[in-house]
């Protein structure tokens, strides 16, 4: 029997007005780059590395990590450019992070997860003109700009060498990379390939890539959990729904230059810390401070509902708190001239979040009703309607899910990508 619909929680405030997109006043090197500004083209939400996601032996010791280690990583940018810079994060480090040498290059055939680089494509990365640098505790470090022709949707290889490593196990990373990285002892930042290197499907240390782009180029940030981080997608295939959305946008001139910033992590929640800080705590870091962001998609809340007790009181409270949190996100983003689009939460019938009395399903439906009807968001993306089973709306369509009735397969992520109206991102 399907649970009865709980009365939707009623919005108590009127819809917020949409502010104009920010007027970017900063012009980089006006004599050589007139009218250009920095735009984030790739992001990975920084997290504290859990013990099970630390680099394998011998790259993690008793009290240090990545000692005398080369780390080679690949990532796919969204919008392109000819001048770029990197950001390294030590957000969760409790000791300084020393970077001995960093290079960027292009992988053969543009392949994600490749250990080799194209001969002659390598460039050294500097920091205030120096080849090495130290990222302070809790800080990030932005590299000097460097010239490299980086087309839209191309793959970039970043190779980092740490001679002394980080003298702590408090390592900043993004475990859910769905992309293979490589570890090898010694300095191999200039090597064309890393034979015998240890593969790991995680990103470490690197949090952002920015490109110098025309003023018309803007970015869309996405706040999400494992459904946006890409659980169920294909390793090294870049077929998460934000990737597929960007592929779709590139096909049309009006949206070809839009950058997509995936600020998601598996297990993340809106209200409470889990895997990574809660959304309200990370909003400034992951969205409001990112370069070029003019629109925000909020697709998160299912983990809040799923981890709250399956009682009427607990579920009513978490639903009320989620609506208040969404309102806060909208208020804070609008203050920066950022439009906010709310995505409805997907069904989880058949998953462990599904309780016999259907209390969590009632909360999900109440939250979705508010997202659709309250007028708080500047637009609504009805992901729930797009992937739910018409015969049983509390469940996903079987052909679109990976087997746990919570996460989607690449085809399911393609449906989400197709649901986003391109007109909202022009």
mmCIF file of N, CA and C in Angstrom, residues 329-398:
data_model
loop_
_atom_site.group_PDB
_atom_site.id
_atom_site.type_symbol
_atom_site.label_atom_id
_atom_site.label_comp_id
_atom_site.label_asym_id
_atom_site.label_seq_id
_atom_site.Cartn_x
_atom_site.Cartn_y
_atom_site.Cartn_z
ATOM 1 N N UNK A 329 19.814 29.037 1.630
ATOM 2 C CA UNK A 329 20.676 28.936 0.441
ATOM 3 C C UNK A 329 20.258 29.972 -0.591
ATOM 4 N N UNK A 330 18.956 30.097 -0.822
ATOM 5 C CA UNK A 330 18.451 31.063 -1.797
ATOM 6 C C UNK A 330 18.801 32.483 -1.372
ATOM 7 N N UNK A 331 18.564 32.810 -0.107
ATOM 8 C CA UNK A 331 18.844 34.168 0.391
ATOM 9 C C UNK A 331 20.321 34.512 0.211
ATOM 10 N N UNK A 332 21.194 33.607 0.594
ATOM 11 C CA UNK A 332 22.634 33.883 0.534
ATOM 12 C C UNK A 332 23.137 33.938 -0.909
ATOM 13 N N UNK A 333 22.599 33.098 -1.787
ATOM 14 C CA UNK A 333 23.013 33.131 -3.186
ATOM 15 C C UNK A 333 22.487 34.374 -3.891
ATOM 16 N N UNK A 334 21.227 34.726 -3.634
ATOM 17 C CA UNK A 334 20.663 35.926 -4.255
ATOM 18 C C UNK A 334 21.441 37.178 -3.858
ATOM 19 N N UNK A 335 21.963 37.215 -2.654
ATOM 20 C CA UNK A 335 22.754 38.366 -2.213
ATOM 21 C C UNK A 335 24.005 38.552 -3.053
ATOM 22 N N UNK A 336 24.446 37.479 -3.724
ATOM 23 C CA UNK A 336 25.602 37.543 -4.615
ATOM 24 C C UNK A 336 25.190 37.580 -6.088
ATOM 25 N N UNK A 337 23.896 37.778 -6.353
ATOM 26 C CA UNK A 337 23.416 37.858 -7.719
ATOM 27 C C UNK A 337 23.349 36.518 -8.423
ATOM 28 N N UNK A 338 23.256 35.443 -7.668
ATOM 29 C CA UNK A 338 23.248 34.089 -8.235
ATOM 30 C C UNK A 338 21.814 33.556 -8.249
ATOM 31 N N UNK A 339 21.339 33.130 -9.404
ATOM 32 C CA UNK A 339 20.030 32.488 -9.487
ATOM 33 C C UNK A 339 20.124 31.070 -8.947
ATOM 34 N N UNK A 340 19.053 30.592 -8.333
ATOM 35 C CA UNK A 340 19.068 29.283 -7.686
ATOM 36 C C UNK A 340 17.935 28.419 -8.230
ATOM 37 N N UNK A 341 18.287 27.231 -8.719
ATOM 38 C CA UNK A 341 17.326 26.279 -9.253
ATOM 39 C C UNK A 341 17.246 25.077 -8.310
ATOM 40 N N UNK A 342 16.035 24.738 -7.905
ATOM 41 C CA UNK A 342 15.825 23.620 -6.998
ATOM 42 C C UNK A 342 15.441 22.355 -7.744
ATOM 43 N N UNK A 343 16.108 21.254 -7.433
ATOM 44 C CA UNK A 343 15.802 19.961 -8.055
ATOM 45 C C UNK A 343 15.076 19.080 -7.052
ATOM 46 N N UNK A 344 13.999 18.445 -7.493
ATOM 47 C CA UNK A 344 13.243 17.566 -6.611
ATOM 48 C C UNK A 344 14.042 16.305 -6.288
ATOM 49 N N UNK A 345 13.759 15.737 -5.111
ATOM 50 C CA UNK A 345 14.496 14.586 -4.605
ATOM 51 C C UNK A 345 13.958 13.288 -5.202
ATOM 52 N N UNK A 346 14.870 12.386 -5.527
ATOM 53 C CA UNK A 346 14.484 11.146 -6.194
ATOM 54 C C UNK A 346 13.903 10.140 -5.214
ATOM 55 N N UNK A 347 13.032 9.237 -5.692
ATOM 56 C CA UNK A 347 12.479 8.186 -4.827
ATOM 57 C C UNK A 347 13.543 7.174 -4.429
ATOM 58 N N UNK A 348 13.313 6.523 -3.289
ATOM 59 C CA UNK A 348 14.264 5.515 -2.798
ATOM 60 C C UNK A 348 13.552 4.256 -2.316
ATOM 61 N N UNK A 349 12.345 4.016 -2.812
ATOM 62 C CA UNK A 349 11.637 2.784 -2.470
ATOM 63 C C UNK A 349 12.457 1.566 -2.867
ATOM 64 N N UNK A 350 12.625 0.612 -1.936
ATOM 65 C CA UNK A 350 13.445 -0.569 -2.162
ATOM 66 C C UNK A 350 14.849 -0.433 -1.634
ATOM 67 N N UNK A 351 15.264 0.788 -1.280
ATOM 68 C CA UNK A 351 16.569 1.023 -0.679
ATOM 69 C C UNK A 351 16.463 0.917 0.837
ATOM 70 N N UNK A 352 17.600 0.895 1.517
ATOM 71 C CA UNK A 352 17.594 0.821 2.984
ATOM 72 C C UNK A 352 16.977 2.067 3.616
ATOM 73 N N UNK A 353 16.932 3.183 2.870
ATOM 74 C CA UNK A 353 16.265 4.373 3.400
ATOM 75 C C UNK A 353 14.749 4.178 3.479
ATOM 76 N N UNK A 354 14.216 3.208 2.772
ATOM 77 C CA UNK A 354 12.776 2.971 2.687
ATOM 78 C C UNK A 354 12.306 2.276 3.965
ATOM 79 N N UNK A 355 11.457 2.931 4.752
ATOM 80 C CA UNK A 355 10.970 2.342 6.003
ATOM 81 C C UNK A 355 9.576 1.759 5.799
ATOM 82 N N UNK A 356 9.210 0.720 6.572
ATOM 83 C CA UNK A 356 7.927 0.030 6.352
ATOM 84 C C UNK A 356 6.705 0.928 6.439
ATOM 85 N N UNK A 357 6.739 1.918 7.334
ATOM 86 C CA UNK A 357 5.580 2.793 7.502
ATOM 87 C C UNK A 357 5.535 3.911 6.470
ATOM 88 N N UNK A 358 6.599 4.073 5.700
ATOM 89 C CA UNK A 358 6.610 5.091 4.666
ATOM 90 C C UNK A 358 6.773 6.510 5.169
ATOM 91 N N UNK A 359 7.318 6.681 6.398
ATOM 92 C CA UNK A 359 7.461 8.030 6.942
ATOM 93 C C UNK A 359 8.457 8.864 6.130
ATOM 94 N N UNK A 360 9.538 8.243 5.708
ATOM 95 C CA UNK A 360 10.539 8.995 4.934
ATOM 96 C C UNK A 360 9.992 9.362 3.555
ATOM 97 N N UNK A 361 9.205 8.483 2.976
ATOM 98 C CA UNK A 361 8.592 8.794 1.687
ATOM 99 C C UNK A 361 7.633 9.983 1.822
ATOM 100 N N UNK A 362 6.905 10.039 2.937
ATOM 101 C CA UNK A 362 6.021 11.178 3.165
ATOM 102 C C UNK A 362 6.820 12.476 3.241
ATOM 103 N N UNK A 363 7.976 12.432 3.899
ATOM 104 C CA UNK A 363 8.825 13.625 3.986
ATOM 105 C C UNK A 363 9.342 14.023 2.612
ATOM 106 N N UNK A 364 9.787 13.039 1.847
ATOM 107 C CA UNK A 364 10.293 13.341 0.510
ATOM 108 C C UNK A 364 9.224 14.015 -0.337
ATOM 109 N N UNK A 365 8.011 13.493 -0.278
ATOM 110 C CA UNK A 365 6.927 14.068 -1.073
ATOM 111 C C UNK A 365 6.584 15.480 -0.597
ATOM 112 N N UNK A 366 6.608 15.688 0.702
ATOM 113 C CA UNK A 366 6.318 17.021 1.229
ATOM 114 C C UNK A 366 7.379 18.022 0.797
ATOM 115 N N UNK A 367 8.631 17.618 0.872
ATOM 116 C CA UNK A 367 9.717 18.497 0.443
ATOM 117 C C UNK A 367 9.592 18.791 -1.050
ATOM 118 N N UNK A 368 9.322 17.767 -1.855
ATOM 119 C CA UNK A 368 9.196 17.983 -3.296
ATOM 120 C C UNK A 368 8.021 18.899 -3.640
ATOM 121 N N UNK A 369 6.930 18.755 -2.915
ATOM 122 C CA UNK A 369 5.790 19.641 -3.148
ATOM 123 C C UNK A 369 6.183 21.089 -2.878
ATOM 124 N N UNK A 370 6.925 21.314 -1.817
ATOM 125 C CA UNK A 370 7.380 22.676 -1.497
ATOM 126 C C UNK A 370 8.327 23.198 -2.572
ATOM 127 N N UNK A 371 9.258 22.367 -3.026
ATOM 128 C CA UNK A 371 10.189 22.788 -4.081
ATOM 129 C C UNK A 371 9.411 23.204 -5.327
ATOM 130 N N UNK A 372 8.391 22.407 -5.677
ATOM 131 C CA UNK A 372 7.627 22.679 -6.899
ATOM 132 C C UNK A 372 6.730 23.912 -6.784
ATOM 133 N N UNK A 373 6.176 24.168 -5.598
ATOM 134 C CA UNK A 373 5.071 25.124 -5.495
ATOM 135 C C UNK A 373 5.337 26.367 -4.660
ATOM 136 N N UNK A 374 6.392 26.394 -3.885
ATOM 137 C CA UNK A 374 6.570 27.510 -2.944
ATOM 138 C C UNK A 374 6.969 28.809 -3.625
ATOM 139 N N UNK A 375 7.609 28.719 -4.790
ATOM 140 C CA UNK A 375 8.079 29.919 -5.464
ATOM 141 C C UNK A 375 9.392 30.448 -4.946
ATOM 142 N N UNK A 376 10.022 29.754 -4.018
ATOM 143 C CA UNK A 376 11.296 30.235 -3.469
ATOM 144 C C UNK A 376 12.428 30.125 -4.490
ATOM 145 N N UNK A 377 12.451 29.044 -5.251
ATOM 146 C CA UNK A 377 13.507 28.866 -6.240
ATOM 147 C C UNK A 377 13.175 29.640 -7.515
ATOM 148 N N UNK A 378 14.209 30.043 -8.215
ATOM 149 C CA UNK A 378 14.021 30.780 -9.462
ATOM 150 C C UNK A 378 13.504 29.879 -10.577
ATOM 151 N N UNK A 379 13.730 28.581 -10.453
ATOM 152 C CA UNK A 379 13.177 27.588 -11.375
ATOM 153 C C UNK A 379 13.256 26.237 -10.684
ATOM 154 N N UNK A 380 12.456 25.302 -11.180
ATOM 155 C CA UNK A 380 12.406 23.956 -10.602
ATOM 156 C C UNK A 380 12.826 22.944 -11.656
ATOM 157 N N UNK A 381 13.700 22.020 -11.277
ATOM 158 C CA UNK A 381 14.104 20.894 -12.122
ATOM 159 C C UNK A 381 13.445 19.658 -11.534
ATOM 160 N N UNK A 382 12.464 19.108 -12.213
ATOM 161 C CA UNK A 382 11.693 18.005 -11.625
ATOM 162 C C UNK A 382 12.354 16.667 -11.953
ATOM 163 N N UNK A 383 13.480 16.417 -11.298
ATOM 164 C CA UNK A 383 14.207 15.167 -11.491
ATOM 165 C C UNK A 383 13.383 13.966 -11.034
ATOM 166 N N UNK A 384 12.625 14.143 -9.963
ATOM 167 C CA UNK A 384 11.778 13.056 -9.454
ATOM 168 C C UNK A 384 10.829 12.562 -10.537
ATOM 169 N N UNK A 385 10.124 13.462 -11.157
ATOM 170 C CA UNK A 385 9.157 13.085 -12.186
ATOM 171 C C UNK A 385 9.840 12.431 -13.382
ATOM 172 N N UNK A 386 11.066 12.830 -13.653
ATOM 173 C CA UNK A 386 11.759 12.331 -14.840
ATOM 174 C C UNK A 386 12.192 10.874 -14.712
ATOM 175 N N UNK A 387 12.495 10.409 -13.485
ATOM 176 C CA UNK A 387 13.082 9.062 -13.354
ATOM 177 C C UNK A 387 12.249 8.104 -12.503
ATOM 178 N N UNK A 388 11.150 8.560 -11.940
ATOM 179 C CA UNK A 388 10.360 7.668 -11.101
ATOM 180 C C UNK A 388 9.547 6.703 -11.963
ATOM 181 N N UNK A 389 9.153 5.604 -11.358
ATOM 182 C CA UNK A 389 8.332 4.593 -12.024
ATOM 183 C C UNK A 389 6.880 5.089 -12.057
ATOM 184 N N UNK A 390 6.300 5.303 -13.223
ATOM 185 C CA UNK A 390 4.915 5.796 -13.265
ATOM 186 C C UNK A 390 3.940 4.880 -12.543
ATOM 187 N N UNK A 391 4.238 3.572 -12.512
ATOM 188 C CA UNK A 391 3.339 2.626 -11.850
ATOM 189 C C UNK A 391 3.525 2.604 -10.343
ATOM 190 N N UNK A 392 4.666 3.103 -9.867
ATOM 191 C CA UNK A 392 4.959 3.146 -8.436
ATOM 192 C C UNK A 392 5.873 4.343 -8.187
ATOM 193 N N UNK A 393 5.312 5.532 -7.981
ATOM 194 C CA UNK A 393 6.113 6.751 -7.872
ATOM 195 C C UNK A 393 7.070 6.796 -6.683
ATOM 196 N N UNK A 394 6.981 5.824 -5.777
ATOM 197 C CA UNK A 394 7.927 5.781 -4.663
ATOM 198 C C UNK A 394 9.226 5.077 -5.052
ATOM 199 N N UNK A 395 9.317 4.588 -6.290
ATOM 200 C CA UNK A 395 10.496 3.870 -6.760
ATOM 201 C C UNK A 395 11.028 4.486 -8.062
ATOM 202 N N UNK A 396 12.310 4.273 -8.281
ATOM 203 C CA UNK A 396 12.924 4.622 -9.557
ATOM 204 C C UNK A 396 12.485 3.643 -10.635
ATOM 205 N N UNK A 397 12.540 4.074 -11.877
ATOM 206 C CA UNK A 397 12.369 3.117 -12.967
ATOM 207 C C UNK A 397 13.518 2.117 -12.913
ATOM 208 N N UNK A 398 13.186 0.857 -12.955
ATOM 209 C CA UNK A 398 14.196 -0.181 -12.755
ATOM 210 C C UNK A 398 15.336 -0.083 -13.766
#
